[in-house]
Short mmCIF file of C-alpha atoms (C1' of nucleotides) in Angstrom, two decimals:
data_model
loop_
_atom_site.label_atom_id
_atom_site.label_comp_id
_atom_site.label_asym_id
_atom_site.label_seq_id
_atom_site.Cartn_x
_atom_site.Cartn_y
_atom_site.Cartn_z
CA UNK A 1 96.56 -48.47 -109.38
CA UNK A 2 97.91 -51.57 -108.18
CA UNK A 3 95.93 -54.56 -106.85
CA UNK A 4 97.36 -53.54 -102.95
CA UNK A 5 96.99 -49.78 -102.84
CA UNK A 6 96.24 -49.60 -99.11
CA UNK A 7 92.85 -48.64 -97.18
CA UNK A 8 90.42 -50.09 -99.61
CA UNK A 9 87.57 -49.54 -97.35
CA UNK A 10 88.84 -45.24 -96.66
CA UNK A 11 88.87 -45.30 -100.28
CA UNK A 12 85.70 -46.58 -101.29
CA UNK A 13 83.97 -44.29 -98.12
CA UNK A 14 85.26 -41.32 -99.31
CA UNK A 15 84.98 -41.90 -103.02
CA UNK A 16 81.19 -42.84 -102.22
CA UNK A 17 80.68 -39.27 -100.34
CA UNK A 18 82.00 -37.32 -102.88
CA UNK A 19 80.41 -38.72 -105.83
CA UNK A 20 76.65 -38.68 -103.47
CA UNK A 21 77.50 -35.31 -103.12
CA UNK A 22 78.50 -34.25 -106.90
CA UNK A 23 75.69 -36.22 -108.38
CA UNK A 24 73.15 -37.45 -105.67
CA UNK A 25 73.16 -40.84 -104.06
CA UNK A 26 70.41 -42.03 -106.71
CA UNK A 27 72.72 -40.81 -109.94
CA UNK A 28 75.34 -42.48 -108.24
CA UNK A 29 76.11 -45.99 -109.45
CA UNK A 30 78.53 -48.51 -107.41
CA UNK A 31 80.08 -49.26 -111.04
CA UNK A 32 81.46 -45.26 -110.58
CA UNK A 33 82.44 -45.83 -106.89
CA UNK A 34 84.55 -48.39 -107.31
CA UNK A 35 85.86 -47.23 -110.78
CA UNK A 36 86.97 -43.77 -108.63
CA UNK A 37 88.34 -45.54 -105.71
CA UNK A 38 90.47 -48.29 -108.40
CA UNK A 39 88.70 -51.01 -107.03
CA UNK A 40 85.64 -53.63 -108.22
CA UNK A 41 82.48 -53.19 -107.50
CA UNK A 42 82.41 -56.94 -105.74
CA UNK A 43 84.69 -55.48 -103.43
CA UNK A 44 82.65 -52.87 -102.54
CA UNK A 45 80.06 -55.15 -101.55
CA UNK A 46 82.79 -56.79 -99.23
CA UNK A 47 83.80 -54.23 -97.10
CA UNK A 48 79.42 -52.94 -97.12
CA UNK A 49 76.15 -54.28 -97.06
CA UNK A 50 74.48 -52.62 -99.70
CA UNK A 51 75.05 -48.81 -101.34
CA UNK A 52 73.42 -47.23 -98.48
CA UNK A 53 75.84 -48.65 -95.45
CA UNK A 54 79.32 -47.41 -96.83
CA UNK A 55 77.64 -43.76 -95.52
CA UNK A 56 76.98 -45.38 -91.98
CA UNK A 57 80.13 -46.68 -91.66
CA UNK A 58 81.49 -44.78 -88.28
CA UNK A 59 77.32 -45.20 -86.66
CA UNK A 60 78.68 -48.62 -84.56
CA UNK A 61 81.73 -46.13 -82.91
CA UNK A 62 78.96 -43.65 -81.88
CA UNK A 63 76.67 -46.06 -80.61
CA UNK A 64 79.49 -47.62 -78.37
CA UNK A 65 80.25 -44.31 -77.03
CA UNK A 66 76.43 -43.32 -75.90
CA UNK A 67 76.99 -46.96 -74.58
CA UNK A 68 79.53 -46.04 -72.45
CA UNK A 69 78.63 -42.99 -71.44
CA UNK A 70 75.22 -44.48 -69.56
CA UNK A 71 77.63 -46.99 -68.28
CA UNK A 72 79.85 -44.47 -66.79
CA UNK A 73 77.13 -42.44 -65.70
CA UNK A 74 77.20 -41.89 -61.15
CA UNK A 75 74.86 -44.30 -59.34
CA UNK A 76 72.85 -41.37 -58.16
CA UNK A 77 71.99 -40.18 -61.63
CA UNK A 78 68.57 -40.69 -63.20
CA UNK A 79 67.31 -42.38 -66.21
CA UNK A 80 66.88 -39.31 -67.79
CA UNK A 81 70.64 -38.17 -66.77
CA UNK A 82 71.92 -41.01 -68.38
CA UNK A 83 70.69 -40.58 -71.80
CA UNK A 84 71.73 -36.78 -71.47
CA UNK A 85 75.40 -38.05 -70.58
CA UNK A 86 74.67 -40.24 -73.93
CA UNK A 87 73.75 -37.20 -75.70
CA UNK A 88 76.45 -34.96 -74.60
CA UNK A 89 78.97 -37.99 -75.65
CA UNK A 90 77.63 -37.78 -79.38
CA UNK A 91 76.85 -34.42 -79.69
CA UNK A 92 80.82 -33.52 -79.08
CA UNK A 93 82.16 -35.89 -81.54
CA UNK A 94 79.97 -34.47 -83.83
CA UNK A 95 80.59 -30.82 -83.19
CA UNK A 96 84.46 -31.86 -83.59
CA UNK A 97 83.92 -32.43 -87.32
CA UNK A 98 81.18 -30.30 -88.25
CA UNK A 99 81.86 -29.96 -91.92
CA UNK A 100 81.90 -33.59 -92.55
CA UNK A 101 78.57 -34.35 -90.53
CA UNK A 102 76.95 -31.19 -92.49
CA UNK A 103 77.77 -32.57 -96.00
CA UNK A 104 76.80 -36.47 -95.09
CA UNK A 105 73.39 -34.92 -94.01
CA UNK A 106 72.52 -33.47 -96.52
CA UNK A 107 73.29 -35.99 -98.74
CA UNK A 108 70.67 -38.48 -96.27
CA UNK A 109 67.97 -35.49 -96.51
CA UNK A 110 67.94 -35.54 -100.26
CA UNK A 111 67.17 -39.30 -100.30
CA UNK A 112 64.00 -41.51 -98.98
CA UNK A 113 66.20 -44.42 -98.98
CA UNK A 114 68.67 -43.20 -97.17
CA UNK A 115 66.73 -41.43 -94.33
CA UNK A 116 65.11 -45.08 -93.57
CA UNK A 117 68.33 -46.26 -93.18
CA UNK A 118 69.24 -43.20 -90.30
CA UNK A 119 66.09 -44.00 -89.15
CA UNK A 120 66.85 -47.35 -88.67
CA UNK A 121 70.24 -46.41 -87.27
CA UNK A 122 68.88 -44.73 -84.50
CA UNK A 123 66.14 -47.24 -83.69
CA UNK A 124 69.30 -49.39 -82.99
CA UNK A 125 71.00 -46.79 -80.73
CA UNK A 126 68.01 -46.56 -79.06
CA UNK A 127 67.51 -49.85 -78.42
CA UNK A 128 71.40 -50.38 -77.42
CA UNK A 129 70.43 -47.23 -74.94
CA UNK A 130 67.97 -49.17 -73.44
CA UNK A 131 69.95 -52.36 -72.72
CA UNK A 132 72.76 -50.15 -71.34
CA UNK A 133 70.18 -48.16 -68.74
CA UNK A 134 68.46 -51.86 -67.84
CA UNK A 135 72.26 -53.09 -66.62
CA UNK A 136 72.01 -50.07 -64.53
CA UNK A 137 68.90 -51.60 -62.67
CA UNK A 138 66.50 -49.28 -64.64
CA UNK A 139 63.02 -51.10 -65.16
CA UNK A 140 62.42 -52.18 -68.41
CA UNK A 141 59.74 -49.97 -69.48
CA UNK A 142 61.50 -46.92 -68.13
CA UNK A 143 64.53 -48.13 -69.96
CA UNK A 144 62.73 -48.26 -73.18
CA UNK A 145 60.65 -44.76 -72.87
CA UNK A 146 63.60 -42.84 -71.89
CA UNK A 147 65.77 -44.22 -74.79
CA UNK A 148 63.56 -43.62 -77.51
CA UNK A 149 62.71 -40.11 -75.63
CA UNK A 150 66.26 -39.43 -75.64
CA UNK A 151 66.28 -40.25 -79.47
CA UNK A 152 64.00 -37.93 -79.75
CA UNK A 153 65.97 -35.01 -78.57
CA UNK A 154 68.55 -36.11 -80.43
CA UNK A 155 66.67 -35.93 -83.77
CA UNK A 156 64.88 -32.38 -83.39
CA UNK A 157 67.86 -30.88 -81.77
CA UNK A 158 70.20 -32.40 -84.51
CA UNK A 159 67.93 -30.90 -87.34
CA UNK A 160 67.78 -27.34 -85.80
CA UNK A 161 71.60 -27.51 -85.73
CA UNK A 162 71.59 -28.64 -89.25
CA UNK A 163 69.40 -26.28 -90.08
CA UNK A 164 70.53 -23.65 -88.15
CA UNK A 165 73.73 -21.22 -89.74
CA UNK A 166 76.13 -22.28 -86.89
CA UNK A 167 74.43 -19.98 -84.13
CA UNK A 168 73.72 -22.16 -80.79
CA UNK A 169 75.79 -25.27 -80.17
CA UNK A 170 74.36 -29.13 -80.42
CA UNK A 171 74.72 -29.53 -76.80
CA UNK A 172 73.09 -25.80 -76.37
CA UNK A 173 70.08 -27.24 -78.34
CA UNK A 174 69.57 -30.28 -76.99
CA UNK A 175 69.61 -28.68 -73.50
CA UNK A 176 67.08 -26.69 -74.91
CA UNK A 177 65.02 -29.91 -76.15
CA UNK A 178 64.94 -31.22 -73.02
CA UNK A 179 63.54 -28.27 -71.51
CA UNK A 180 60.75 -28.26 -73.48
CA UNK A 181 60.27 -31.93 -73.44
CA UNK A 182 59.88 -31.26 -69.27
CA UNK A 183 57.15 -28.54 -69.54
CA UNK A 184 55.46 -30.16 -72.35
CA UNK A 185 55.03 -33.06 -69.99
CA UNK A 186 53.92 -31.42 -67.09
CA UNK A 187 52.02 -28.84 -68.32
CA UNK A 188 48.51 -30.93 -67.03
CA UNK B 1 41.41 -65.50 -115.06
CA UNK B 2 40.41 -62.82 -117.43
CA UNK B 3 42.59 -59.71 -118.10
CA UNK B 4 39.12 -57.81 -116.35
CA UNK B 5 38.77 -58.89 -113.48
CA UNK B 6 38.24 -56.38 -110.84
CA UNK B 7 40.00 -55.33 -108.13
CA UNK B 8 43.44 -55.97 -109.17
CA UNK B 9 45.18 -53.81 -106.38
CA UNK B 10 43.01 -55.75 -104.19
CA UNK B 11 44.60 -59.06 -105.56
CA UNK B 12 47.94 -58.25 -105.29
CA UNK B 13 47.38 -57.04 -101.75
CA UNK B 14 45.96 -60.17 -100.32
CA UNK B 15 47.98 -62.75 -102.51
CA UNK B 16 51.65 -60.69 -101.40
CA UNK B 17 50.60 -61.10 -97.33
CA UNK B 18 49.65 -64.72 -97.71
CA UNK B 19 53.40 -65.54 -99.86
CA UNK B 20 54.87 -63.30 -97.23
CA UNK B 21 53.35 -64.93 -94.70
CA UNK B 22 53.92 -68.39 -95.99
CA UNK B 23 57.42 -68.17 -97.42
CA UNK B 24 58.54 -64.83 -95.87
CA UNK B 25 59.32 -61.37 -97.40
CA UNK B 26 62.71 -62.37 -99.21
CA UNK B 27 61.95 -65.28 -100.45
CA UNK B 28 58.84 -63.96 -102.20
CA UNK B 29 59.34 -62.58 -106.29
CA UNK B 30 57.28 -59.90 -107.14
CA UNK B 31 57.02 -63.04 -110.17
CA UNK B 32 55.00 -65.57 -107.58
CA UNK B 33 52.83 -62.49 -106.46
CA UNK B 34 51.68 -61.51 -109.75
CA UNK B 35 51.41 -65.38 -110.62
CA UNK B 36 48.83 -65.94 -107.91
CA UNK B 37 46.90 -63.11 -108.55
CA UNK B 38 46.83 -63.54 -112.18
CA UNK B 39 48.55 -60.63 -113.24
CA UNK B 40 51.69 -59.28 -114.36
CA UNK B 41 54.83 -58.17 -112.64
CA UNK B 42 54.18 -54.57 -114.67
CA UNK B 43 51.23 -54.00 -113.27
CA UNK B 44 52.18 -54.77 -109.75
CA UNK B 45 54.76 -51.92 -110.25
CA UNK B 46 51.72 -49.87 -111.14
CA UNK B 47 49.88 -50.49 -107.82
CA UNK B 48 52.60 -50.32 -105.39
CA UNK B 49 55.60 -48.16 -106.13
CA UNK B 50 58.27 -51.13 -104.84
CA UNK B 51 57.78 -54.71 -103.05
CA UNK B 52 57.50 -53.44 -99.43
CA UNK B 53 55.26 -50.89 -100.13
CA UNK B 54 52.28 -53.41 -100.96
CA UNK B 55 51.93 -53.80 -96.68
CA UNK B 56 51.27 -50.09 -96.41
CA UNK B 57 48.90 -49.16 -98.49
CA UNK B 58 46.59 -48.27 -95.84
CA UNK B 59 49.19 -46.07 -93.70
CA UNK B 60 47.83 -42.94 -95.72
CA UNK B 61 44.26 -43.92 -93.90
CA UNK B 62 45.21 -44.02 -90.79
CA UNK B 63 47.11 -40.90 -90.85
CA UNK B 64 44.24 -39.25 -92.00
CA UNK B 65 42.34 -40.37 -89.33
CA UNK B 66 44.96 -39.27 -86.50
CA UNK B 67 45.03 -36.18 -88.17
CA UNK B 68 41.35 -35.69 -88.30
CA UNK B 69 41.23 -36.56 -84.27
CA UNK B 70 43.77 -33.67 -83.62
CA UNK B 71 41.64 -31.21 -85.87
CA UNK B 72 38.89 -32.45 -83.86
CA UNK B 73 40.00 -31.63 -80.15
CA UNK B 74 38.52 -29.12 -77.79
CA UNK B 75 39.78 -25.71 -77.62
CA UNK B 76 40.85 -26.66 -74.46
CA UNK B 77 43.14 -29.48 -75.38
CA UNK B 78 46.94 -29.41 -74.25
CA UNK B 79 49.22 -30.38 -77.26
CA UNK B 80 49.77 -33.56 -75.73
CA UNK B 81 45.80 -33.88 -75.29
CA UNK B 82 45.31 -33.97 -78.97
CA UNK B 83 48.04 -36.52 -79.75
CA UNK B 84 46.71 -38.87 -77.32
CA UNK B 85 43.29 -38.00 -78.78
CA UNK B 86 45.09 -39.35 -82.23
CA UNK B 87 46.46 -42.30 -80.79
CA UNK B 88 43.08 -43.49 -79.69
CA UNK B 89 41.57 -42.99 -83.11
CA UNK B 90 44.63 -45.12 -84.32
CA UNK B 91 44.23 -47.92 -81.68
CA UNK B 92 40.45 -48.22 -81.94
CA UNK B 93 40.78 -48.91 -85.69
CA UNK B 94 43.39 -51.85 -84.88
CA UNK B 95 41.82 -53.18 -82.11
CA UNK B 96 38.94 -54.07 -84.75
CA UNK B 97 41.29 -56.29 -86.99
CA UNK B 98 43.40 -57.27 -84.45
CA UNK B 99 44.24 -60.99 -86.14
CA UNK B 100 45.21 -58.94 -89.79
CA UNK B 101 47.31 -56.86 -87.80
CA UNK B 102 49.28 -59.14 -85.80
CA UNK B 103 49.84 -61.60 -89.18
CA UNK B 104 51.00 -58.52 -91.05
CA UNK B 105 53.20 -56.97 -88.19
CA UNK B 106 55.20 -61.01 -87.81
CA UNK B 107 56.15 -60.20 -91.63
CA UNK B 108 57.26 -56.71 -91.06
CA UNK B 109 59.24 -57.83 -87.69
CA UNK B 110 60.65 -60.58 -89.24
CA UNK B 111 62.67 -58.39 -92.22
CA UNK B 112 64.57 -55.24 -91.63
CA UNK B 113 63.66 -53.60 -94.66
CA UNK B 114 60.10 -54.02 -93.97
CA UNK B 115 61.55 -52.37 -90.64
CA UNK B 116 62.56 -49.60 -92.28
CA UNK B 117 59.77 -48.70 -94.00
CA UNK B 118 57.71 -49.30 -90.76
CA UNK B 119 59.73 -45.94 -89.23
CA UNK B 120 59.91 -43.71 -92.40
CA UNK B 121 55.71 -44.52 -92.34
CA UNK B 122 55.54 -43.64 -88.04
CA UNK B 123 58.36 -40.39 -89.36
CA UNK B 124 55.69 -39.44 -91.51
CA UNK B 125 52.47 -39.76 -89.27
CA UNK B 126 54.53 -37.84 -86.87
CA UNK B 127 55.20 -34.69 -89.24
CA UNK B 128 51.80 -34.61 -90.40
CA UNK B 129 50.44 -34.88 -86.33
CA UNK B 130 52.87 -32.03 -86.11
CA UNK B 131 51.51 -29.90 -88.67
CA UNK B 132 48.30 -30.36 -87.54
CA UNK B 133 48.84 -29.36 -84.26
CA UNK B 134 50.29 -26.10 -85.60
CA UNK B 135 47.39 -25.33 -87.31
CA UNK B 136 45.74 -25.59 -83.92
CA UNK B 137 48.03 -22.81 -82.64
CA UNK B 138 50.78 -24.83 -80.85
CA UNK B 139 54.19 -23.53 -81.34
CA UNK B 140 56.36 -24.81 -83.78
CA UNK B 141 58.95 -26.70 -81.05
CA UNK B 142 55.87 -27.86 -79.09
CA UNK B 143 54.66 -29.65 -81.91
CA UNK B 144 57.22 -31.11 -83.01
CA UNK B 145 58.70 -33.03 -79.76
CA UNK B 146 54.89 -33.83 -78.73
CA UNK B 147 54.15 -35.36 -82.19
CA UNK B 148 57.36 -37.24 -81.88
CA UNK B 149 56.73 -38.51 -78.27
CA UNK B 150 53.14 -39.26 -79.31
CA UNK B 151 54.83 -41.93 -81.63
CA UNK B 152 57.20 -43.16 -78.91
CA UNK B 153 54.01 -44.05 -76.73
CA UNK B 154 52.80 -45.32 -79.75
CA UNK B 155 55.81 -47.93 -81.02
CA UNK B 156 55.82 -49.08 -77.34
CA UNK B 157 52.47 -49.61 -76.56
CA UNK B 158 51.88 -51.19 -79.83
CA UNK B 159 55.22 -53.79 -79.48
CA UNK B 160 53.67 -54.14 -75.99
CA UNK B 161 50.18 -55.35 -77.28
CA UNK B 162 51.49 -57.63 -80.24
CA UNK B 163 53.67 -59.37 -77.63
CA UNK B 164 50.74 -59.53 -75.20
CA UNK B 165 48.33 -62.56 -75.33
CA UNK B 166 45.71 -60.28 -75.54
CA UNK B 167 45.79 -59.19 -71.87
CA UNK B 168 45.45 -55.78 -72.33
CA UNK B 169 43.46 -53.43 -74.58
CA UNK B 170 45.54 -51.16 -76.87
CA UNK B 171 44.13 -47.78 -75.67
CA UNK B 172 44.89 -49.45 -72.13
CA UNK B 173 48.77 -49.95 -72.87
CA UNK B 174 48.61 -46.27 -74.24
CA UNK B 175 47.38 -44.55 -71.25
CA UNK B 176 50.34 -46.74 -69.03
CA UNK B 177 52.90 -45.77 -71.12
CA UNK B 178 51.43 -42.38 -70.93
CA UNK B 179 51.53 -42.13 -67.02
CA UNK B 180 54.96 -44.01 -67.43
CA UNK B 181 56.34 -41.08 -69.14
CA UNK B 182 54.92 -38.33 -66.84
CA UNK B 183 56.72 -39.72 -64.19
CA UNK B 184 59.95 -40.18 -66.03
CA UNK B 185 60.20 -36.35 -66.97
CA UNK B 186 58.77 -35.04 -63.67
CA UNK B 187 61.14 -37.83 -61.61
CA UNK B 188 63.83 -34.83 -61.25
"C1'" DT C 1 28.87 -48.96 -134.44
"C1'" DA C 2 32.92 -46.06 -133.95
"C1'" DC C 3 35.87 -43.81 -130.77
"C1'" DG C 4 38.42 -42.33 -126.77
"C1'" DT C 5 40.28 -43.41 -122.25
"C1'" DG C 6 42.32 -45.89 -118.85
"C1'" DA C 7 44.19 -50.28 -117.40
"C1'" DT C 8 46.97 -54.19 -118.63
"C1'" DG C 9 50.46 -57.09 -121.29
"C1'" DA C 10 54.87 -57.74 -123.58
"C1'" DC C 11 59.57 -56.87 -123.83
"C1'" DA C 12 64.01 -54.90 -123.36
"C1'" DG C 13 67.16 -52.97 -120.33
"C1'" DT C 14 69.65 -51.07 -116.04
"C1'" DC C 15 71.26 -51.64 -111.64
"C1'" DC C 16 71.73 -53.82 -107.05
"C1'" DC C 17 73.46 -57.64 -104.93
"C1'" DT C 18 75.22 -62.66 -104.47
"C1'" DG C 19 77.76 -67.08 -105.21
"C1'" DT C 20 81.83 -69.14 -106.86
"C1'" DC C 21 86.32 -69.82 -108.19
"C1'" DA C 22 90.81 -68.16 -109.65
"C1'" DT C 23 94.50 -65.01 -108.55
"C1'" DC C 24 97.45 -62.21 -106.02
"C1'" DC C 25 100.02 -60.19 -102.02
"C1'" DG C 26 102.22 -60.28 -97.50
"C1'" DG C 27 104.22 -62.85 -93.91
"C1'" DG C 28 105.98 -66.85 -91.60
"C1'" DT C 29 108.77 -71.54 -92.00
"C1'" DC C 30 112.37 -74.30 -93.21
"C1'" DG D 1 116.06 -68.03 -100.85
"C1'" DA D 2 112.34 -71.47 -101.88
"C1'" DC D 3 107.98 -72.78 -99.98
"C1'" DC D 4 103.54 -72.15 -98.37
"C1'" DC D 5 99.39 -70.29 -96.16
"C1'" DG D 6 95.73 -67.08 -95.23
"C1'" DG D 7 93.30 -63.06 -96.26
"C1'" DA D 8 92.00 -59.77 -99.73
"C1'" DT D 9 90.88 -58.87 -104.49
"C1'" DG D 10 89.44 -59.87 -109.42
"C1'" DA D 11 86.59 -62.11 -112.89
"C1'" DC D 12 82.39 -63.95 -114.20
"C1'" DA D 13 77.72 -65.58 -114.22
"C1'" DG D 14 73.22 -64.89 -112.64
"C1'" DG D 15 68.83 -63.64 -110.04
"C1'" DG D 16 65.65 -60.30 -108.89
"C1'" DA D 17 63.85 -55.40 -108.32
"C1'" DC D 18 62.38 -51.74 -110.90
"C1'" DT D 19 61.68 -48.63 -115.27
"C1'" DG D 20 60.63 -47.05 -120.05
"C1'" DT D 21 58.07 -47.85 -124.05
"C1'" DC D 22 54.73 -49.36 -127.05
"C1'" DA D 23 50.98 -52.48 -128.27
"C1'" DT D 24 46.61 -54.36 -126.80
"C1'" DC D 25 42.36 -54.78 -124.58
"C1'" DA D 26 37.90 -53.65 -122.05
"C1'" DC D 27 34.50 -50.33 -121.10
"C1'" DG D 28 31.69 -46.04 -121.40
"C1'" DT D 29 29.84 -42.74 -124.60
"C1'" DA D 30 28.13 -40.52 -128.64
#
DNA sequence: TACGTGATGACAGTCCCTGTCATCCGGGTC
DNA sequence: GACCCGGATGACAGGGACTGTCATCACGTA
């Protein structure tokens, strides 16, 4: 248990997710974190803003990728095609590991405190979706109801893959969303 | 500065959004709330269940009234009919205390967990907007992404009007952002 | 006037989170 | 190999949010 044990930060990430998981993020103290993962608990509160971030660690990767992917997106693609090619880019890395993401949610679904910070999380994507459509030359109101559209997807499609026992794919679903979200709109 | 005097809730209410107003949100103790409105910290933990909650106490209202509106609609509503039906109900009600509003919404802008809260509340209104809409028959998918988008209108119109100079009537920045959206899903 | 009920006060205690300073490790310099 | 420097960690004190518990008080009612 030496002072320099390497990969503080893995260690207090994955020592956080188990005991949320054994216990529940409330029962979980940071005292017990960093007593599992052989560290203090000032240290903890180094490497993450408060109890809740250490499970949002890897949110700033996916935001860079939906980033990208409107970035890379063809000139002759919509605003609406852009946030799909956003959607597409998350929904893979997330199918990659489905295990993980299954576990983490629950673990946010269990606690009020917790879901505020997703929701947070994606009010941040969403607004990073937005900039990345306006360098495109989208307008700015456009920008902004397409993003937060696009989060929408993203959260009802996400839950019915959660929910759902592995049957249809993320990407399936969200094609799915969209669908809807086009008929629902021009059904008047 | 009796231990009777009425309307404690009341109290702590107004005396919280003028400290948060003055000093901001984080710099306020639950101590100095309860000083200035002559009670204790205790019973301020009675009233509201934690510090931010003290700006929301009338969310449950308003929901209520949404809700009602979408109970209310003609038979002949579309689903997104009744949720613009609930975000006129909403706006009306604001557009009354406009000044109250825009003081209370600088606090809540200005802090992230006041931020946070703001979305769990605008999760919540659009679950229950959802439910009521199934009870009107809508199907359970239908709902759920027209309640949702019913709030994105609703975040954008509102951020619109609070940065506005009073240009533009609420239920007037609602029915843009409604056209706006039309034309984004039906632009393909 | 006595009593019951609900609201408030008083107080101790836990936990989250922060500021501050000392200590340690690894790597580069001479 | 001795020296030193910067970044990461430990140790400690402390504030503030929130909770549990019991005593106390005001008010309505019999």
């Amino acid at each position: 248990m030496g002072r320099w044990e390497p990969n503080a930060r893995g260690r207090l990430e994955r020592a956080a997710l188990e005991l949320y998981v054994e216990h529940g993020f409330e029962q979980t103290t940071v005292a017990k974190i960093t007593e599992r993962a052989g560290l203090t608990e000032r240290t903890f509160f180094r490497h993450f803003a408060d109890k809740r971030e250490v499970l949002f660690a890897g949110s700033g990767a996916m935001q860079e990728l939906c980033v990208a992917a409107v970035a890379a997106a063809p000139d002759s693609a919509t605003p609406l095609d852009m946030v799909a090619a956003a959607l597409d880019a998350a929904s893979a890395r997330w199918e990659e590991r489905g295990e993980t993401v299954r576990k983490r949610q629950t673990v946010i679904d269990a606690n009020a405190e917790l879901r505020e910070r997703e929701l947070i999380k994606l009010a941040a994507l969403s607004t990073a979706l937005a900039d990345a459509m306006r360098r495109r030359g989208v307008a700015e109101l456009t920008a902004r109801l397409t993003a937060e559209t696009g989060i929408v997807v993203l959260k009802v499609a996400f839950e019915r893959w959660i929910g759902d026992p592995g049957q249809r794919s993320l990407p399936q679903l969200i094609k799915e969303c969209l669908n809807a979200l086009g008929t629902m709109t021009g059904s008047r």
